[in-house]
Structures are given as C-alpha cells and as structure tokens.
Tab-separated table of C-alpha atoms in Angstrom:
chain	number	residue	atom	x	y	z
A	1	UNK	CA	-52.592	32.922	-38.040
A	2	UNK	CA	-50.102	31.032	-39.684
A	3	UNK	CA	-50.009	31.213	-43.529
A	4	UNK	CA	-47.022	29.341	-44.595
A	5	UNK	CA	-44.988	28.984	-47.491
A	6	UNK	CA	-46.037	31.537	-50.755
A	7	UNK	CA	-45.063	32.722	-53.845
A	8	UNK	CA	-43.575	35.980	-54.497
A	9	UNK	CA	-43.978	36.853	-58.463
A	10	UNK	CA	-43.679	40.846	-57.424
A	11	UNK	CA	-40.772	42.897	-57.569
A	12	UNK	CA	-39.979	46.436	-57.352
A	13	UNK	CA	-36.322	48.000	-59.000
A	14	UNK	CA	-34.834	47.307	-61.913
A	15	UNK	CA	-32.349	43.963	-62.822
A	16	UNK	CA	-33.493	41.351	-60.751
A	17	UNK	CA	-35.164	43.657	-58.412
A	18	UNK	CA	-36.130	43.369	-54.752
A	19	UNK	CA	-39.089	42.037	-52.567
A	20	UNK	CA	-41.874	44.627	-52.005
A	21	UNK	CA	-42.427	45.463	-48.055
A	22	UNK	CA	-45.108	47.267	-46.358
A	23	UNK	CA	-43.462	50.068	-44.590
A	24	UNK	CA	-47.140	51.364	-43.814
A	25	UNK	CA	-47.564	48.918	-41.359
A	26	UNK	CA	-44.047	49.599	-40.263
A	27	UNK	CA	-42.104	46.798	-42.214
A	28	UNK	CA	-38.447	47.923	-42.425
A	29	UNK	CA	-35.139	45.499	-44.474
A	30	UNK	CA	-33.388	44.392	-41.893
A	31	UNK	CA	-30.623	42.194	-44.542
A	32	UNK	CA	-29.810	41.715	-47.436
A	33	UNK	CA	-27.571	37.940	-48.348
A	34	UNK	CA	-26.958	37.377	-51.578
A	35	UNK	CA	-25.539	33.877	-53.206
A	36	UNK	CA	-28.710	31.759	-51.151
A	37	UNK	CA	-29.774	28.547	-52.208
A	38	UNK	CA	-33.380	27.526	-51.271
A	39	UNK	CA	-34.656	24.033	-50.513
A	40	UNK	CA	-37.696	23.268	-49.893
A	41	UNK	CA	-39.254	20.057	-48.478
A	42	UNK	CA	-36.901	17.109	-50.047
A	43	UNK	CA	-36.945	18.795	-53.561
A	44	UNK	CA	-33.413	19.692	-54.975
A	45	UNK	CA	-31.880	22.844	-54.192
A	46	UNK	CA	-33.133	25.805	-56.275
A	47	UNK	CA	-29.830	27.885	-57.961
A	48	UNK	CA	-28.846	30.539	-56.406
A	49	UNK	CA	-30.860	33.834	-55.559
A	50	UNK	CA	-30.851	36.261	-52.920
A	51	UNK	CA	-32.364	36.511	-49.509
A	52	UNK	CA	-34.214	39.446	-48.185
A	53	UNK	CA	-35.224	39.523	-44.329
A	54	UNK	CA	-37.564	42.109	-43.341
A	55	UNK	CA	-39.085	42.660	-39.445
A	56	UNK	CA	-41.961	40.629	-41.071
A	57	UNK	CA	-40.706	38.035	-43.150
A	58	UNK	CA	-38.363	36.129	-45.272
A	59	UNK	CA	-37.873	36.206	-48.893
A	60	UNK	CA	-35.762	34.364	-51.705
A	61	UNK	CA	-35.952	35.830	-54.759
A	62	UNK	CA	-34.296	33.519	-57.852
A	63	UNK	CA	-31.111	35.742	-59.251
A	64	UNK	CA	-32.227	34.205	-63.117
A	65	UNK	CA	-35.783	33.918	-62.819
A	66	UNK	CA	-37.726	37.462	-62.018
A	67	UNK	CA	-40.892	35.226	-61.929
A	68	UNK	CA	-39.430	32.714	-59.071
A	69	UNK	CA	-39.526	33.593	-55.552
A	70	UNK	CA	-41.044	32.294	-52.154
A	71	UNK	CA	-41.490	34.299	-48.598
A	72	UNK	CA	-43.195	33.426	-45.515
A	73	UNK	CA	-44.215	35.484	-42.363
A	74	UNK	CA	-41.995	35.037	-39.244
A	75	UNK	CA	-45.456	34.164	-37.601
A	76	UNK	CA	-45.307	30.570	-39.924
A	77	UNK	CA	-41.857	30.016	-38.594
A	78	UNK	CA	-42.199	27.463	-35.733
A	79	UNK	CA	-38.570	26.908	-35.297
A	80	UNK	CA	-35.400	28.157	-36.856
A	81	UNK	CA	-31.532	26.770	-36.123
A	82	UNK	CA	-28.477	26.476	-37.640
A	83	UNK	CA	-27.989	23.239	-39.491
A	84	UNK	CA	-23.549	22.049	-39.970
A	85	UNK	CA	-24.587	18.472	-39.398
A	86	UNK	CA	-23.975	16.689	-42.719
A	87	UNK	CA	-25.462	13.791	-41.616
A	88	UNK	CA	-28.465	15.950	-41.504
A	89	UNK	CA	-27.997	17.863	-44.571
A	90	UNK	CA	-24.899	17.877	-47.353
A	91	UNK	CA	-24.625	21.459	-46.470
A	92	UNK	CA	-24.388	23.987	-43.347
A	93	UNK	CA	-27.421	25.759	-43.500
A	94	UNK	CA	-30.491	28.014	-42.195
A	95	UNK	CA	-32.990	25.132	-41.237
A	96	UNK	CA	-36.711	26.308	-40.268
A	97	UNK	CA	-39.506	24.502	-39.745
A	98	UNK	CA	-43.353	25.545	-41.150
A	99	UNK	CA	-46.719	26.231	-39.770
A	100	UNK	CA	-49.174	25.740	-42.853
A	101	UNK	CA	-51.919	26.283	-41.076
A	102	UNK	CA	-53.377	23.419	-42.933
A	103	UNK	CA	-54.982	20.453	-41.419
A	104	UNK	CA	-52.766	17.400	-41.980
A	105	UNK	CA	-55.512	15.188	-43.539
A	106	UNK	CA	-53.088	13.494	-46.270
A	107	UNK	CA	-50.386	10.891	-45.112
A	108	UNK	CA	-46.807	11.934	-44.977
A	109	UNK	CA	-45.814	10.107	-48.059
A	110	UNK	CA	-48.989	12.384	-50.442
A	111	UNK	CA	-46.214	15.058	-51.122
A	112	UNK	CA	-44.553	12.205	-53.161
A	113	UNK	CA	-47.605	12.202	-55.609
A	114	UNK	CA	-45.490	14.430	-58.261
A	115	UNK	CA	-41.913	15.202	-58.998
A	116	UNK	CA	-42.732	18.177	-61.102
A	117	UNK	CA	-45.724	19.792	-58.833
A	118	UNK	CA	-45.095	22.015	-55.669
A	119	UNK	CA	-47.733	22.024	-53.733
A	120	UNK	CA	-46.879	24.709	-51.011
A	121	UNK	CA	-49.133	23.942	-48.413
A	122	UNK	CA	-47.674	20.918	-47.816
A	123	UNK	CA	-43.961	22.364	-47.350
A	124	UNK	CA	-43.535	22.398	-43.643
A	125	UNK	CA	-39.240	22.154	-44.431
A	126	UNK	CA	-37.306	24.930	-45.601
A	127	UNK	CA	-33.916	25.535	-46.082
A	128	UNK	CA	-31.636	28.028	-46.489
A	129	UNK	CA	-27.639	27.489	-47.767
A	130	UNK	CA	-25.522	30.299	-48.447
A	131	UNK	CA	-22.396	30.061	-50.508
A	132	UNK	CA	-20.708	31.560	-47.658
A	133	UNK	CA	-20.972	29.384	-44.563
A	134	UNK	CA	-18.910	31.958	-42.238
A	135	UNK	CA	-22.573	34.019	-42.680
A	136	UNK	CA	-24.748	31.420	-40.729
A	137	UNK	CA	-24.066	32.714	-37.374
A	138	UNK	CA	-25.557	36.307	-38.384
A	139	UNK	CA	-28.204	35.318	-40.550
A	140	UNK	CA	-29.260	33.535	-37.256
A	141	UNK	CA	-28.951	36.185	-35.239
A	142	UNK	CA	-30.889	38.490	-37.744
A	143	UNK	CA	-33.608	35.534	-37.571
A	144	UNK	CA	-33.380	35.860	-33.524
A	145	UNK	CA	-34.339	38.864	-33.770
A	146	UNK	CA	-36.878	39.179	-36.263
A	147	UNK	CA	-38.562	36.240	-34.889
A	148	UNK	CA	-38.816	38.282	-30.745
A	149	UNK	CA	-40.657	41.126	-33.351
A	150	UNK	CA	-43.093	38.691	-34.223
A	151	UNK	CA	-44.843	36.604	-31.381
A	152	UNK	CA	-47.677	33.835	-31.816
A	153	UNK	CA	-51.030	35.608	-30.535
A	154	UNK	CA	-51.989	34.726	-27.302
A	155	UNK	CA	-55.155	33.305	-27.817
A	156	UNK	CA	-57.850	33.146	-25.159
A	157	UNK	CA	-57.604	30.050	-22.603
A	158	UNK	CA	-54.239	30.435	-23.005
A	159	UNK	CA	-51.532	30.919	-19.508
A	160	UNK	CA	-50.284	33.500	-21.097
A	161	UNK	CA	-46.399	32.107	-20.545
A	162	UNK	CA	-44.255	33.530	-22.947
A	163	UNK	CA	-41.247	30.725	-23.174
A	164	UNK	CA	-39.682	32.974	-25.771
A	165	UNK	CA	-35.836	34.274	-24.180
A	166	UNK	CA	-33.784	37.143	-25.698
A	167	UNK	CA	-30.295	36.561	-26.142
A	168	UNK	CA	-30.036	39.209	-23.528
A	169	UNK	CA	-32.228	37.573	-21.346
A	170	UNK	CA	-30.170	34.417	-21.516
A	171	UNK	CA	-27.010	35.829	-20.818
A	172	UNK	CA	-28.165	38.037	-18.214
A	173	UNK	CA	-29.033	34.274	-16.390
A	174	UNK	CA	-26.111	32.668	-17.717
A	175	UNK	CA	-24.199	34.231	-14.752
A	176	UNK	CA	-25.946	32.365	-12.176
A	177	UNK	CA	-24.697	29.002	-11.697
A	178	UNK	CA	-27.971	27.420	-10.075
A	179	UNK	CA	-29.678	28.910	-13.399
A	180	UNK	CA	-32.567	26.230	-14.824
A	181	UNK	CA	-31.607	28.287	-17.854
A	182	UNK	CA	-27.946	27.898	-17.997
A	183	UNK	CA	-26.842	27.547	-21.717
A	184	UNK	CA	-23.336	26.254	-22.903
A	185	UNK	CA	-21.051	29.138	-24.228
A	186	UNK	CA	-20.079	26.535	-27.199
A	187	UNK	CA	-23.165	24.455	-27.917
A	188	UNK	CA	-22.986	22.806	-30.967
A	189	UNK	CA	-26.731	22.987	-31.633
A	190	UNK	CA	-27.941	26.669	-32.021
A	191	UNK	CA	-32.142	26.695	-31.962
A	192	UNK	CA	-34.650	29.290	-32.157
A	193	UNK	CA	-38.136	29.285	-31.287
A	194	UNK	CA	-40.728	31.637	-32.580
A	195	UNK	CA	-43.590	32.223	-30.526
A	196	UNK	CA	-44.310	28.713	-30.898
A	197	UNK	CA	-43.490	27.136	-27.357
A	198	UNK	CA	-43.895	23.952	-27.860
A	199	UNK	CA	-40.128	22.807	-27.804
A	200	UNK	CA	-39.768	25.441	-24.619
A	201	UNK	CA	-42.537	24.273	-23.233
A	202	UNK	CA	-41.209	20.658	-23.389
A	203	UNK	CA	-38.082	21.627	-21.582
A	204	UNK	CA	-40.216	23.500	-18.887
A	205	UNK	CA	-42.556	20.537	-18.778
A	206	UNK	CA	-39.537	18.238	-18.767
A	207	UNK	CA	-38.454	20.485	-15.449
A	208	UNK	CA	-41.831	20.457	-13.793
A	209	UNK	CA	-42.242	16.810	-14.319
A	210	UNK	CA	-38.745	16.200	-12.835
A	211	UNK	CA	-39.416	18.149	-9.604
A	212	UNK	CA	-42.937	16.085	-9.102
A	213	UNK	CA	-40.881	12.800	-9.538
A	214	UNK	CA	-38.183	13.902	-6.536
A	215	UNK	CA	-40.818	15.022	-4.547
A	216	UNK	CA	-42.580	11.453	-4.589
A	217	UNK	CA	-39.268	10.259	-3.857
A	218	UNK	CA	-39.181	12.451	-0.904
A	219	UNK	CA	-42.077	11.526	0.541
A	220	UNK	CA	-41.547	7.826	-0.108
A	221	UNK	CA	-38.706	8.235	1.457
A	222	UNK	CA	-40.780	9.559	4.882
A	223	UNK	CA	-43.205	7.089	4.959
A	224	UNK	CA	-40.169	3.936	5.016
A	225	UNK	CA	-38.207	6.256	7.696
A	226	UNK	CA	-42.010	6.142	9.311
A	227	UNK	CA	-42.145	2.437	9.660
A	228	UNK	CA	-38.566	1.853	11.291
C-alpha cells in the first residue's frame, strides 16, 4: 500500500552520514548522487543534499542539516520522468509523481493554508535537480530499474495485466515495424511508470477504443455497399 512522502531523521556513519536500509529483507544501495536539490510540492527548493536510491526506495538526506531528510517507497511512486522543459520547471530535473494513500477530502488549494507548515500527506509532487544535469539520464535509468523491482500488488478482481515494459522488452519490439509499441529512438519526453498502469493503460485503452471505432466503420461501410 502506498505510504507516500516521510521523514527520515535517522542516520547511520559519521559526518553527514547515510540513510539506514534493511538488507534483512534484501534492500541493497543501488546509487549514490550527491549535489541534489529537493522540491517538494510548489515549496522552494531545499539546498543541496545527497540522494540515496536503494532497490526499495529513495532518499534525500540535507548535506547541513543531519535532522532533515525525506524518502519514499518505489511502491508510492506512480510515475517518474525526466523533466528539461523550463516551461515546466526552471530546472532539468527528476520529476515523480505521489501516491499518499490518503483520501483527497480537502480542495486543491488546502495545501496553501501555511507557508511555514509541511504537511506531507498532501505532497503528491516531488522533485529532484542535480547540480549536474549530464546525470539525469542515469538517475532515470537507476529509477527504471528500481521501479520493475517494485510492482503495485495485484489485488483481487484485478486482470492481472501487467502494462509495466523493460527497457529490454521495448527494444526487443522496437525492431518490428508494425509494433503497437514502437518508441522513438530520440523522444524528447522520457516517462516511467511504476506499477501504476493507469497512464499505460490509457494508451492500451486509447488502442482498444481505436480498433472498436474502425470496426464500426467497417461495418457501416457493409451495410451502405448492402443497399446499392
């Protein structure tokens, strides 16, 4: 179940020290980014810190402040993709969207209510901007990764579709030019979707709906040739 956004306030190691994992349960570092500004929400970007990913989750730790830090579970990650729009944001960045797994009973605007007071369970934003832009493309492919290590429970009543590709996967089909699944070597927009289907599932339904509409066609098509 999705958690969302927390704090981290525990550290392990001396200086600033680093996130504590659970390698019990078989949580392993998979990076390590330092020089990571965190935003979260439309608050102001915190200073710099460093970034930890693990095959579980994602953590900031502040570089000043051993008390500041946030992390969330891959599993609270609905969508992750690499942000160089400026129009979008002043800053190329690691954009990711939220699951709070909070009912939204509050209007949009009840996050305004204070400047000074972060209420976490309403941060369904995050984002991530290195110092060093030329890292975005790994730090996405690290998320990628991470994220295919950590798939949304099927839950019962469900299809049981997984719309969730592997890079692999995609360029495996990228050969075949009749592919529904055909991706453009140089697209602009780079996306990633953790077991959360719902923007998959939009292109599938997008498909599905398509076919149904020539079909209609088809057979409207039949019944004028019919009346001839």
């Amino acid at each position: 179940m999705a958690s969302g956004l927390r704090i981290v306030t525990e550290r392990v190691g001396d200086g600033a020290g680093q996130p504590v994992l659970d390698p019990d349960n078989g949580e392993e570092l998979m990076h390590v980014q330092p020089g990571v500004s965190i935003v979260l929400g439309n608050r102001p970007p915190e200073s710099p810190g460093t970034l930890y990913i693990s095959t579980k989750q994602v953590v900031w730790l502040s570089d000043t402040d051993r008390a500041k830090g946030y992390a969330v579970d891959f599993v609270s990650l609905s969508l992750h993709a690499v942000s160089r729009d400026p129009d979008a944001y002043h800053s190329p960045c690691i954009y990711t969207q939220i699951e709070t797994g909070a009912e939204e009973l509050e209007s949009e605007d009840s996050d305004s209510e204070s400047d000074n007071i972060l209420n976490l369970s309403k941060i369904t934003e995050m984002r991530l901007v290195p110092s060093d832009p030329n890292q975005l493309d790994t730090l996405f492919a690290i998320f990628c990764e991470c994220a295919e290590l950590n798939p949304d429970p099927i839950e019962e009543g469900e299809d049981g579709h997984n719309w969730v590709f592997s890079a692999d996967q995609l360029e495996d089909d990228g050969g075949d030019d009749d592919s529904e699944w055909a991706i453009p070597e140089n697209s602009s927009h780079s996306i990633g979707s953790n077991g959360n289907h719902d923007l998959a599932h939009s292109v599938v339904q997008l498909h599905i709906n398509d076919q149904r509409f020539e079909d209609a066609e088809e057979m409207e098509q039949d019944d004028k040739n019919g009346h001839h």
